Amino acid sequence: MGGGLAGYPVPALVRELIRRLGDDPERAGLRRTPERVDESLRFLTRGYASSPREVIGDALFDEHHHNMVIVKDIEMYSLCEHHILPFFGKVHIAYIPDGQILGLSKMARLVELYARRLQVQERLTEQIAESFWDVVKPQGVGVVVEAYHLCMMMRGVQKQNSFTITSAMRGAFLEDARTRDEFLRLCEADRIPVG
């Protein structure tokens, strides 16, 4: 979003949008809204400013662990590129290391990197899997995203209880049905509280 869109500062565009929607951008409740929207959009699309390699940094560690590693229920918030309305949910990522393991928090940071862009859920799922595959180089990676879309809940068909599930698999998760089934089964399993 840089310094503005097509030569216009974002607050000026928001002021014009408020006018065209039929309200007064100078009334008390809206006076600072253009600047707040600018700040909000910059925050919600900050994923464009980084790359998977930058996010992962030096958090790859030599380790000869060759069994599945799963991080479940990573919270995800994004903006639908079709209506610029939020979609939100959970991401589950699993991988089988091949000589290196990734610091666990970096899995959540990869989700954040791609979620903080204008998105569609299908692409988001693929981007997380592909970047993990390219940078970590595991034997396999699986990603499942479950999300509610406000563009479907607030407008259009207005169906509040529907959600969308997408998946992307690479390597062992794509080639070995047992590995894929184990991952998907563990995604669905209820968590048992620790302690």
PDB file of N, CA and C in Angstrom, residues 43-48 74-80 86-89 91 108-121 123-125 127-128 145:
ATOM      1  N   PHE A  43      -1.996  -2.490   8.321  1.00  0.00           N
ATOM      2  CA  PHE A  43      -1.764  -3.595   9.250  1.00  0.00           C
ATOM      3  C   PHE A  43      -2.271  -4.911   8.662  1.00  0.00           C
ATOM      4  N   LEU A  44      -3.473  -4.898   8.111  1.00  0.00           N
ATOM      5  CA  LEU A  44      -4.106  -6.122   7.629  1.00  0.00           C
ATOM      6  C   LEU A  44      -3.483  -6.661   6.348  1.00  0.00           C
ATOM      7  N   THR A  45      -2.675  -5.838   5.666  1.00  0.00           N
ATOM      8  CA  THR A  45      -2.020  -6.298   4.432  1.00  0.00           C
ATOM      9  C   THR A  45      -0.490  -6.256   4.554  1.00  0.00           C
ATOM     10  N   ARG A  46       0.021  -6.299   5.761  1.00  0.00           N
ATOM     11  CA  ARG A  46       1.468  -6.191   5.954  1.00  0.00           C
ATOM     12  C   ARG A  46       2.231  -7.424   5.474  1.00  0.00           C
ATOM     13  N   GLY A  47       1.528  -8.475   5.099  1.00  0.00           N
ATOM     14  CA  GLY A  47       2.183  -9.673   4.584  1.00  0.00           C
ATOM     15  C   GLY A  47       2.914  -9.466   3.270  1.00  0.00           C
ATOM     16  N   TYR A  48       2.592  -8.407   2.556  1.00  0.00           N
ATOM     17  CA  TYR A  48       3.295  -8.127   1.296  1.00  0.00           C
ATOM     18  C   TYR A  48       4.734  -7.676   1.530  1.00  0.00           C
ATOM     19  N   ILE A  74      -3.901 -23.011  14.426  1.00  0.00           N
ATOM     20  CA  ILE A  74      -3.251 -21.710  14.303  1.00  0.00           C
ATOM     21  C   ILE A  74      -4.331 -20.716  13.870  1.00  0.00           C
ATOM     22  N   GLU A  75      -4.577 -19.704  14.680  1.00  0.00           N
ATOM     23  CA  GLU A  75      -5.600 -18.716  14.333  1.00  0.00           C
ATOM     24  C   GLU A  75      -5.190 -17.962  13.071  1.00  0.00           C
ATOM     25  N   MET A  76      -6.180 -17.704  12.223  1.00  0.00           N
ATOM     26  CA  MET A  76      -5.910 -17.028  10.963  1.00  0.00           C
ATOM     27  C   MET A  76      -7.002 -16.003  10.704  1.00  0.00           C
ATOM     28  N   TYR A  77      -6.592 -14.795  10.327  1.00  0.00           N
ATOM     29  CA  TYR A  77      -7.507 -13.723   9.932  1.00  0.00           C
ATOM     30  C   TYR A  77      -6.986 -13.147   8.624  1.00  0.00           C
ATOM     31  N   SER A  78      -7.868 -13.041   7.631  1.00  0.00           N
ATOM     32  CA  SER A  78      -7.448 -12.509   6.343  1.00  0.00           C
ATOM     33  C   SER A  78      -8.574 -11.672   5.749  1.00  0.00           C
ATOM     34  N   LEU A  79      -8.303 -11.066   4.594  1.00  0.00           N
ATOM     35  CA  LEU A  79      -9.299 -10.279   3.874  1.00  0.00           C
ATOM     36  C   LEU A  79      -9.554 -10.914   2.512  1.00  0.00           C
ATOM     37  N   CYS A  80     -10.815 -11.184   2.236  1.00  0.00           N
ATOM     38  CA  CYS A  80     -11.222 -11.715   0.937  1.00  0.00           C
ATOM     39  C   CYS A  80     -10.924 -10.680  -0.150  1.00  0.00           C
ATOM     40  N   PRO A  86     -13.541  -9.692   5.931  1.00  0.00           N
ATOM     41  CA  PRO A  86     -12.716 -10.693   6.616  1.00  0.00           C
ATOM     42  C   PRO A  86     -13.173 -12.125   6.371  1.00  0.00           C
ATOM     43  N   PHE A  87     -12.198 -13.028   6.358  1.00  0.00           N
ATOM     44  CA  PHE A  87     -12.468 -14.446   6.598  1.00  0.00           C
ATOM     45  C   PHE A  87     -11.474 -14.892   7.646  1.00  0.00           C
ATOM     46  N   PHE A  88     -11.892 -15.840   8.464  1.00  0.00           N
ATOM     47  CA  PHE A  88     -11.093 -16.201   9.636  1.00  0.00           C
ATOM     48  C   PHE A  88     -11.339 -17.653   9.999  1.00  0.00           C
ATOM     49  N   GLY A  89     -10.361 -18.233  10.668  1.00  0.00           N
ATOM     50  CA  GLY A  89     -10.506 -19.626  11.083  1.00  0.00           C
ATOM     51  C   GLY A  89      -9.231 -20.176  11.648  1.00  0.00           C
ATOM     52  N   VAL A  91      -5.759 -22.928  10.981  1.00  0.00           N
ATOM     53  CA  VAL A  91      -4.865 -23.598  10.044  1.00  0.00           C
ATOM     54  C   VAL A  91      -4.157 -24.719  10.797  1.00  0.00           C
ATOM     55  N   ALA A 108       3.383 -20.653  12.561  1.00  0.00           N
ATOM     56  CA  ALA A 108       2.341 -19.628  12.716  1.00  0.00           C
ATOM     57  C   ALA A 108       2.723 -18.355  11.963  1.00  0.00           C
ATOM     58  N   ARG A 109       4.008 -18.029  11.935  1.00  0.00           N
ATOM     59  CA  ARG A 109       4.433 -16.816  11.225  1.00  0.00           C
ATOM     60  C   ARG A 109       4.255 -16.954   9.707  1.00  0.00           C
ATOM     61  N   LEU A 110       4.429 -18.173   9.184  1.00  0.00           N
ATOM     62  CA  LEU A 110       4.166 -18.394   7.752  1.00  0.00           C
ATOM     63  C   LEU A 110       2.685 -18.183   7.438  1.00  0.00           C
ATOM     64  N   VAL A 111       1.828 -18.668   8.325  1.00  0.00           N
ATOM     65  CA  VAL A 111       0.390 -18.456   8.148  1.00  0.00           C
ATOM     66  C   VAL A 111       0.108 -16.964   8.112  1.00  0.00           C
ATOM     67  N   GLU A 112       0.655 -16.241   9.073  1.00  0.00           N
ATOM     68  CA  GLU A 112       0.435 -14.796   9.176  1.00  0.00           C
ATOM     69  C   GLU A 112       0.926 -14.061   7.927  1.00  0.00           C
ATOM     70  N   LEU A 113       2.079 -14.464   7.416  1.00  0.00           N
ATOM     71  CA  LEU A 113       2.651 -13.830   6.230  1.00  0.00           C
ATOM     72  C   LEU A 113       1.656 -13.821   5.073  1.00  0.00           C
ATOM     73  N   TYR A 114       1.036 -14.971   4.810  1.00  0.00           N
ATOM     74  CA  TYR A 114       0.124 -15.071   3.675  1.00  0.00           C
ATOM     75  C   TYR A 114      -1.289 -14.630   4.008  1.00  0.00           C
ATOM     76  N   ALA A 115      -1.703 -14.757   5.257  1.00  0.00           N
ATOM     77  CA  ALA A 115      -3.047 -14.311   5.645  1.00  0.00           C
ATOM     78  C   ALA A 115      -3.155 -12.793   5.593  1.00  0.00           C
ATOM     79  N   ARG A 116      -2.059 -12.093   5.851  1.00  0.00           N
ATOM     80  CA  ARG A 116      -2.079 -10.627   5.867  1.00  0.00           C
ATOM     81  C   ARG A 116      -1.857 -10.062   4.469  1.00  0.00           C
ATOM     82  N   ARG A 117      -2.614 -10.591   3.527  1.00  0.00           N
ATOM     83  CA  ARG A 117      -2.657 -10.109   2.145  1.00  0.00           C
ATOM     84  C   ARG A 117      -4.101 -10.211   1.687  1.00  0.00           C
ATOM     85  N   LEU A 118      -4.459  -9.554   0.611  1.00  0.00           N
ATOM     86  CA  LEU A 118      -5.771  -9.797   0.021  1.00  0.00           C
ATOM     87  C   LEU A 118      -5.728 -11.206  -0.551  1.00  0.00           C
ATOM     88  N   GLN A 119      -6.709 -12.042  -0.177  1.00  0.00           N
ATOM     89  CA  GLN A 119      -6.573 -13.464  -0.423  1.00  0.00           C
ATOM     90  C   GLN A 119      -7.874 -14.115  -0.855  1.00  0.00           C
ATOM     91  N   VAL A 120      -7.728 -15.336  -1.330  1.00  0.00           N
ATOM     92  CA  VAL A 120      -8.793 -16.336  -1.373  1.00  0.00           C
ATOM     93  C   VAL A 120      -8.249 -17.527  -0.590  1.00  0.00           C
ATOM     94  N   GLN A 121      -9.127 -18.255   0.057  1.00  0.00           N
ATOM     95  CA  GLN A 121      -8.688 -19.342   0.937  1.00  0.00           C
ATOM     96  C   GLN A 121      -7.907 -20.411   0.186  1.00  0.00           C
ATOM     97  N   ARG A 123      -5.920 -20.132  -2.435  1.00  0.00           N
ATOM     98  CA  ARG A 123      -4.544 -19.694  -2.681  1.00  0.00           C
ATOM     99  C   ARG A 123      -3.747 -19.648  -1.392  1.00  0.00           C
ATOM    100  N   LEU A 124      -4.360 -19.142  -0.332  1.00  0.00           N
ATOM    101  CA  LEU A 124      -3.698 -19.077   0.966  1.00  0.00           C
ATOM    102  C   LEU A 124      -3.185 -20.458   1.372  1.00  0.00           C
ATOM    103  N   THR A 125      -4.025 -21.456   1.238  1.00  0.00           N
ATOM    104  CA  THR A 125      -3.656 -22.827   1.609  1.00  0.00           C
ATOM    105  C   THR A 125      -2.463 -23.304   0.789  1.00  0.00           C
ATOM    106  N   GLN A 127      -0.233 -21.432  -0.848  1.00  0.00           N
ATOM    107  CA  GLN A 127       0.971 -20.636  -0.581  1.00  0.00           C
ATOM    108  C   GLN A 127       1.677 -21.097   0.692  1.00  0.00           C
ATOM    109  N   ILE A 128       0.913 -21.406   1.721  1.00  0.00           N
ATOM    110  CA  ILE A 128       1.525 -21.895   2.964  1.00  0.00           C
ATOM    111  C   ILE A 128       2.258 -23.203   2.693  1.00  0.00           C
ATOM    112  N   VAL A 145      -6.946 -25.719   6.025  1.00  0.00           N
ATOM    113  CA  VAL A 145      -7.480 -24.433   6.499  1.00  0.00           C
ATOM    114  C   VAL A 145      -8.999 -24.572   6.607  1.00  0.00           C
TER     115      VAL A 145
END
